[in-house]
Short mmCIF file of N, CA and C in Angstrom, two decimals:
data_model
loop_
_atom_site.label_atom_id
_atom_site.label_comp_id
_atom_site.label_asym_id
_atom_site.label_seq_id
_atom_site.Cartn_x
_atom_site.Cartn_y
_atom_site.Cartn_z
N UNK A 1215 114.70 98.90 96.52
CA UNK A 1215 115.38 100.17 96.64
C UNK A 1215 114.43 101.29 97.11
N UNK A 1216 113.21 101.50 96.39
CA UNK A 1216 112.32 102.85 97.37
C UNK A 1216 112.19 102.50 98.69
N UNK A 1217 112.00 100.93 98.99
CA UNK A 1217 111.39 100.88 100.41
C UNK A 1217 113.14 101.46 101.42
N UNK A 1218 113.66 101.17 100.52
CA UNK A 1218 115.09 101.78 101.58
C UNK A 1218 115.11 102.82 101.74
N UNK A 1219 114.67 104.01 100.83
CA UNK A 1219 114.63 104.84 101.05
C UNK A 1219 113.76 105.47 101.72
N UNK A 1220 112.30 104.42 101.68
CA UNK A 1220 111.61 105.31 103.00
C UNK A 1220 111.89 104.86 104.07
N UNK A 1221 112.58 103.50 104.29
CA UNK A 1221 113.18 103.18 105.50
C UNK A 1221 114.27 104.64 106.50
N UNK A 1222 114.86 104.68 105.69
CA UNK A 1222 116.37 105.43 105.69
C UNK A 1222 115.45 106.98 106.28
N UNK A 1223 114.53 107.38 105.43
CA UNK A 1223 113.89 108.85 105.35
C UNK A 1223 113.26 108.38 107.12
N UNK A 1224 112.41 107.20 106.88
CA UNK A 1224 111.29 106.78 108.74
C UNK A 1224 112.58 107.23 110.00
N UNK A 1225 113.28 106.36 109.54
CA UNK A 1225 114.68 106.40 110.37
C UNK A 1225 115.23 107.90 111.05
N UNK A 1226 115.06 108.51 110.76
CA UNK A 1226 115.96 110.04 110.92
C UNK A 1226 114.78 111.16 110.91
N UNK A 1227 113.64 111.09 110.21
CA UNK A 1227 112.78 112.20 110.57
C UNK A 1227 111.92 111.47 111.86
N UNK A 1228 111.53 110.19 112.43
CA UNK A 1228 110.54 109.68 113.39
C UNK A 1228 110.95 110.37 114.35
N UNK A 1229 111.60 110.49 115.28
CA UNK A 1229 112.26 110.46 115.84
C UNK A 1229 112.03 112.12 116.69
N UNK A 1230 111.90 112.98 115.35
CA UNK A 1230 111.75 114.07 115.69
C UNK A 1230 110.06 114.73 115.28
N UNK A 1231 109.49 113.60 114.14
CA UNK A 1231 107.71 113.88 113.73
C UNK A 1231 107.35 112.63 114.13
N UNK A 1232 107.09 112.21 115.13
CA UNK A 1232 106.63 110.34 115.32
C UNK A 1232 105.60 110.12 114.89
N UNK A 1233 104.25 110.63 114.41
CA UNK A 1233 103.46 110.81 113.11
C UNK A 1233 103.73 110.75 111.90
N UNK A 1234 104.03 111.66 111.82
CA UNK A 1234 104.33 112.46 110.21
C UNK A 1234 105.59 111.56 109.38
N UNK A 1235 107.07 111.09 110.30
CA UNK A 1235 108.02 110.30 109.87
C UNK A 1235 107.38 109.10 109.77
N UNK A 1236 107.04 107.81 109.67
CA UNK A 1236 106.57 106.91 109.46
C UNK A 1236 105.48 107.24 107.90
N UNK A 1237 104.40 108.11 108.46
CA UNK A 1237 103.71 108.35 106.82
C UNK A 1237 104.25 109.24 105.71
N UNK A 1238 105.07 109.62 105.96
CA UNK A 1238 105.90 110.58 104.58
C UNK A 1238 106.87 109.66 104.35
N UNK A 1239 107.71 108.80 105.11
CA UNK A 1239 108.47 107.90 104.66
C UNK A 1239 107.69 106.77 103.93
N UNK A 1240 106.44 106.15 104.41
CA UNK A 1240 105.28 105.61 103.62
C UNK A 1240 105.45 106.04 102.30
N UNK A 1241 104.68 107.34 102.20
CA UNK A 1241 104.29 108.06 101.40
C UNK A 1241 105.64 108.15 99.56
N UNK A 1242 107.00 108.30 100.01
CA UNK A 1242 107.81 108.25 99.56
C UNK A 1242 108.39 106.95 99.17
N UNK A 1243 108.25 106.21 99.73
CA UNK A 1243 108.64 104.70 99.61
C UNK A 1243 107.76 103.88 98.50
N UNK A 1244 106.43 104.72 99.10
CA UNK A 1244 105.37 103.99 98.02
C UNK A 1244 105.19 104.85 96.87
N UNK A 1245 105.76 106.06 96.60
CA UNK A 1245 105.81 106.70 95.49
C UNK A 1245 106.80 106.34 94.53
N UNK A 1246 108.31 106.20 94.98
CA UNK A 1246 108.82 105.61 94.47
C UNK A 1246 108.88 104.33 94.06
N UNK A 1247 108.08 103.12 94.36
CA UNK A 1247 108.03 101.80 93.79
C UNK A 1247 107.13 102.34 92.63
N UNK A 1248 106.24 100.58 92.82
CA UNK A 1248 105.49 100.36 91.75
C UNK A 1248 104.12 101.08 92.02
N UNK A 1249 103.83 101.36 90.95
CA UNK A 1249 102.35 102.23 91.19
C UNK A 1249 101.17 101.39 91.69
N UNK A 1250 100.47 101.48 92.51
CA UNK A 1250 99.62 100.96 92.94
C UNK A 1250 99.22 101.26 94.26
N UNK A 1251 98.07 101.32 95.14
CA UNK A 1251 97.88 101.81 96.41
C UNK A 1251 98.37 100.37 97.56
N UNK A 1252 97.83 99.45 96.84
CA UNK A 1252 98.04 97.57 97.79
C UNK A 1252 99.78 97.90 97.96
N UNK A 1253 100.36 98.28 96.12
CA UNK A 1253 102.10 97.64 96.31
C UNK A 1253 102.33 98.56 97.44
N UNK A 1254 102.14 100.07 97.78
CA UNK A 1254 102.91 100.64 97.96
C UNK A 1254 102.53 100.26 99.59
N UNK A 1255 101.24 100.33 99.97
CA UNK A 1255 101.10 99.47 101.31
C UNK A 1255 101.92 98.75 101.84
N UNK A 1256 102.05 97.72 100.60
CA UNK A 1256 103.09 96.52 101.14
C UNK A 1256 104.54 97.18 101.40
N UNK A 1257 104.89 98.23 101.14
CA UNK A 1257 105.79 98.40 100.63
C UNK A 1257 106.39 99.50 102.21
N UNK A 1258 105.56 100.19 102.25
CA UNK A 1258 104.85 100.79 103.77
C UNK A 1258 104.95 100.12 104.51
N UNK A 1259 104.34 99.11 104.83
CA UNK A 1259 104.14 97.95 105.71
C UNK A 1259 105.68 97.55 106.43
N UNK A 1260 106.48 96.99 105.04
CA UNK A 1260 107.77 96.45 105.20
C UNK A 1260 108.80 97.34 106.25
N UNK A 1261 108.98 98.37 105.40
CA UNK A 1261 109.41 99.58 105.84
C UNK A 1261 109.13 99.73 107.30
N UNK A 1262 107.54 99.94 107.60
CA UNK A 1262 107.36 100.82 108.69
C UNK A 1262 107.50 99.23 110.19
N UNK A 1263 107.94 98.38 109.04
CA UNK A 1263 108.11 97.10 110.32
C UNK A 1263 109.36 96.73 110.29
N UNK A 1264 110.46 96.97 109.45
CA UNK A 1264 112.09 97.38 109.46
C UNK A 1264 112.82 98.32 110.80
N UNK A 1265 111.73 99.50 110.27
CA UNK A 1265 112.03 100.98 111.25
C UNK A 1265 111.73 100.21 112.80
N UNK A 1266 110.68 99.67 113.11
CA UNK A 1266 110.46 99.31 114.54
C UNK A 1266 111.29 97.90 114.92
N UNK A 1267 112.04 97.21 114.23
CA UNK A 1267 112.59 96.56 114.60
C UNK A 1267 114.03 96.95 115.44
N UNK A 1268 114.68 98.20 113.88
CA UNK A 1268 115.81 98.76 114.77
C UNK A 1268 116.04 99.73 115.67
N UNK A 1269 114.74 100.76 115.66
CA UNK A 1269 114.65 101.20 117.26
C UNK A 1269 113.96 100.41 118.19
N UNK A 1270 113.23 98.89 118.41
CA UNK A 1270 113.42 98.11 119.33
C UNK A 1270 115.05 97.63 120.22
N UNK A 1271 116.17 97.16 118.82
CA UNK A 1271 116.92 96.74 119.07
C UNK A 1271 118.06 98.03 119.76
N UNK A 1272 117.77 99.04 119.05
CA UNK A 1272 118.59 100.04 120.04
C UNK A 1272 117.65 100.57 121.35
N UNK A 1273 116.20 100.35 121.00
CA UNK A 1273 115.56 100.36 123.19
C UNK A 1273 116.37 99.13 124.19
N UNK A 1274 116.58 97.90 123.20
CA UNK A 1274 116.88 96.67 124.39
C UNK A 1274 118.11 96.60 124.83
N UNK A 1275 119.21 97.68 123.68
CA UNK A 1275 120.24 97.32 124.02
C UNK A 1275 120.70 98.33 124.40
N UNK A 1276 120.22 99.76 124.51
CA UNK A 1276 120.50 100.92 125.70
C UNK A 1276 119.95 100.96 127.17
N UNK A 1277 118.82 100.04 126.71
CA UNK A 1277 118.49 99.35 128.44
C UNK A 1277 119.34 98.34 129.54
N UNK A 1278 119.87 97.57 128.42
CA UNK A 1278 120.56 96.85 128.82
C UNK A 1278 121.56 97.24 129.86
N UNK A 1279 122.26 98.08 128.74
CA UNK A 1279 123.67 98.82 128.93
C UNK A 1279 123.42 99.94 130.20
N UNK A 1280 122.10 100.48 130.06
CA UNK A 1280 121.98 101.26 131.56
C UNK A 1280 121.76 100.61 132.65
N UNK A 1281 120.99 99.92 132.61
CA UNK A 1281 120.11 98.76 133.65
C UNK A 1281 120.60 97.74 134.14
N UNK A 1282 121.63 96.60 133.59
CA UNK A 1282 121.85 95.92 133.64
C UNK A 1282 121.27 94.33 134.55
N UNK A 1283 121.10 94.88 135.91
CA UNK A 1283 120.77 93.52 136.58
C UNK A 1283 119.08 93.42 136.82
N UNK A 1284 118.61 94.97 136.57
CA UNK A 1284 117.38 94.89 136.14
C UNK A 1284 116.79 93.78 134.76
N UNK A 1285 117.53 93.77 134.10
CA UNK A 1285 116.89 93.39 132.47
C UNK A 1285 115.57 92.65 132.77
N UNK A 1286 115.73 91.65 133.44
CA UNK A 1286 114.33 90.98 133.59
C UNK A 1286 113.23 91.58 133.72
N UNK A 1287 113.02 92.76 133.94
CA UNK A 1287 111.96 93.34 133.93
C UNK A 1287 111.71 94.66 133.16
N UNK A 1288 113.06 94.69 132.41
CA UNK A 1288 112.79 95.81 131.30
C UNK A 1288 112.57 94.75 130.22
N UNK A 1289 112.76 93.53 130.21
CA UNK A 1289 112.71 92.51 128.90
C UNK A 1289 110.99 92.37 128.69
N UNK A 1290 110.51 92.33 129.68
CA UNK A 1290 109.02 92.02 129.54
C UNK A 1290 108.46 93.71 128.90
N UNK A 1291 108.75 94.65 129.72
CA UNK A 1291 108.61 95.72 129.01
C UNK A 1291 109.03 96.20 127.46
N UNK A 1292 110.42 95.63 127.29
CA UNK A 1292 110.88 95.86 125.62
C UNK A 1292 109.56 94.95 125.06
N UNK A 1293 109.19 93.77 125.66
CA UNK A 1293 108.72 93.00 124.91
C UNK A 1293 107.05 93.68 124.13
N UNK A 1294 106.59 94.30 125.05
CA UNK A 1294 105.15 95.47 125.13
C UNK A 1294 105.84 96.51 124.13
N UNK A 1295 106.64 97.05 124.12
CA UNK A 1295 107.47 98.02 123.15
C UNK A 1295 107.66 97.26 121.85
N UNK A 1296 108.11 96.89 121.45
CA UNK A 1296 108.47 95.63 120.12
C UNK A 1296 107.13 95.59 119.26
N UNK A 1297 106.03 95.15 119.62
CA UNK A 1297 104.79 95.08 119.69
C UNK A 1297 104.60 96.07 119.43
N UNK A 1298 104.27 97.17 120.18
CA UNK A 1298 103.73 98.72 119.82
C UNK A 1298 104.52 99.24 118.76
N UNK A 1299 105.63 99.12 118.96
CA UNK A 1299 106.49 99.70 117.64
C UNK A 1299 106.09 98.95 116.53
N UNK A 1300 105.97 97.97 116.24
CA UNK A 1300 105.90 97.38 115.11
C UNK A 1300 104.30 97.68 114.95
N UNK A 1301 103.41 97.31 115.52
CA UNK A 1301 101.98 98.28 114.75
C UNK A 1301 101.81 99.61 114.53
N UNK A 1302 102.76 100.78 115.31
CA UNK A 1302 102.61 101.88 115.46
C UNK A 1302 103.35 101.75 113.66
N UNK A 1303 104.42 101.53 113.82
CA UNK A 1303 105.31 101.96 112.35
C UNK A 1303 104.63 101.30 110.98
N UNK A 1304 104.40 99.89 111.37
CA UNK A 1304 103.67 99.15 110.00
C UNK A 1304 102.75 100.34 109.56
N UNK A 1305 101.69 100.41 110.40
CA UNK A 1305 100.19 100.68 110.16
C UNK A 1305 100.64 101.97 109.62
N UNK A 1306 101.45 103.45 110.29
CA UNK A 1306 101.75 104.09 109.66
C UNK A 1306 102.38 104.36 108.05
N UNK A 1307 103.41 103.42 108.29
CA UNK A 1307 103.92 103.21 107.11
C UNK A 1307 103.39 102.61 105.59
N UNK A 1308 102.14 101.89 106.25
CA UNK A 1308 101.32 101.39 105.44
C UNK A 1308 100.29 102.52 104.44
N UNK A 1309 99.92 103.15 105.63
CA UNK A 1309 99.17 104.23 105.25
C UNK A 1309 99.78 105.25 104.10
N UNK A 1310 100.82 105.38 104.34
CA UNK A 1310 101.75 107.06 103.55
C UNK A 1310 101.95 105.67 102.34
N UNK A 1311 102.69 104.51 102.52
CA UNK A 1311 102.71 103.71 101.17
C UNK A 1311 101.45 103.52 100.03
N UNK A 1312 100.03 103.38 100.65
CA UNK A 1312 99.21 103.38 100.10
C UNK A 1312 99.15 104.63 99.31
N UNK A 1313 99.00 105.33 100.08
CA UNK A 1313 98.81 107.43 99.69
C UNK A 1313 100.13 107.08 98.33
N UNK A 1314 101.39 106.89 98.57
CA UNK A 1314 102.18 107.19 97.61
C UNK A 1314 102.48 106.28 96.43
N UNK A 1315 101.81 104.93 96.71
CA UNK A 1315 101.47 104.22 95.34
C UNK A 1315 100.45 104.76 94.78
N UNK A 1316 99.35 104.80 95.19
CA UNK A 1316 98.10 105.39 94.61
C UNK A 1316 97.99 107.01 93.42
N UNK A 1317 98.83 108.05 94.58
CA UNK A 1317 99.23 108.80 94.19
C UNK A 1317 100.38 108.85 92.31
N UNK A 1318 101.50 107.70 92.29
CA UNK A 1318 101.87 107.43 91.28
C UNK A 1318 101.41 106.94 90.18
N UNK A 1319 100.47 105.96 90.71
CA UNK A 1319 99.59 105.00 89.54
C UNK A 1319 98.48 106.31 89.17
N UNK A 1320 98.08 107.35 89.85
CA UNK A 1320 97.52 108.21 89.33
C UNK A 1320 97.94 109.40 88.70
N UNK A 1321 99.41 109.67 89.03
CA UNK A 1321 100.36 110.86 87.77
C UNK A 1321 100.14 110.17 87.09
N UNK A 1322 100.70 108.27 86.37
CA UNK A 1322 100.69 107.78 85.32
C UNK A 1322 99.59 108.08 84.41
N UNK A 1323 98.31 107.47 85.01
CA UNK A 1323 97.15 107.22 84.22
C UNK A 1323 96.89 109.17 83.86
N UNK A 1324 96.71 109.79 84.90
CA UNK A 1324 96.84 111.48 83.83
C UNK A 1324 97.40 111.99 83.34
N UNK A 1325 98.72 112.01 83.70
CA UNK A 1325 99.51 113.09 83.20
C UNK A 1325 100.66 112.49 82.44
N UNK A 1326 100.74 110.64 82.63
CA UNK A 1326 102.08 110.29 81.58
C UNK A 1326 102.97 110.20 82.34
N UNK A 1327 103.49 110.79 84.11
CA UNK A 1327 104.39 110.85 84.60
C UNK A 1327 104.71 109.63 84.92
N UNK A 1328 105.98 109.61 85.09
CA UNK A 1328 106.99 108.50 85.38
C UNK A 1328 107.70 108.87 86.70
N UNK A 1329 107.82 108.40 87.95
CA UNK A 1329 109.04 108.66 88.90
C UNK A 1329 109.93 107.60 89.39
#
């Protein structure tokens, strides 16, 4: 359930912060799980490789739909895109997950907080 929600959050702010959406959705995703900097990574990770799957699948299939008898050569291109998206979003997403597990497992251990 957090990673959906930083999915859901990557989803709708990237788009308009292509930085910043991927690591605050991180960041949130991994705050809300389990405390830890690795879980929330993983957790980042998932997320920020979810997010690049379904704006791959809406690049291949608005190309499609514009392009049509081209595809063969926007397919090799989606294919270079797919790829970039998915390290661009993981690695981001990884990052803000780390930041926001870490961040939780450290309200716990000072302050008692729970989120």
């Amino acid at each position: 359930m957090p990673a959906l929600v930083g999915i859901i959050f990557m989803l709708f702010i990237s788009p308009f912060f292509p930085v910043g959406g991927p690591i605050v959705g991180g960041i949130i995703g991994g705050y809300l799980g389990t405390p830890g900097a690795v879980r929330g990574a993983l957790g980042g990770l998932f997320g920020g490789l979810v997010v690049a799957a379904i704006f791959s699948v809406v690049a291949v299939v608005g190309g499609t739909a514009l392009l049509g008898p081209i595809g063969a050569l926007i397919g090799l291109g989606i294919a270079v895109l797919l790829f970039a998206l998915a390290l661009y979003f993981g690695i981001l997403g990884a990052v803000g997950g780390a930041i926001g597990g870490a961040l939780k497992a450290w309200m716990i251990s000072r302050h008692g907080v729970m989120g």
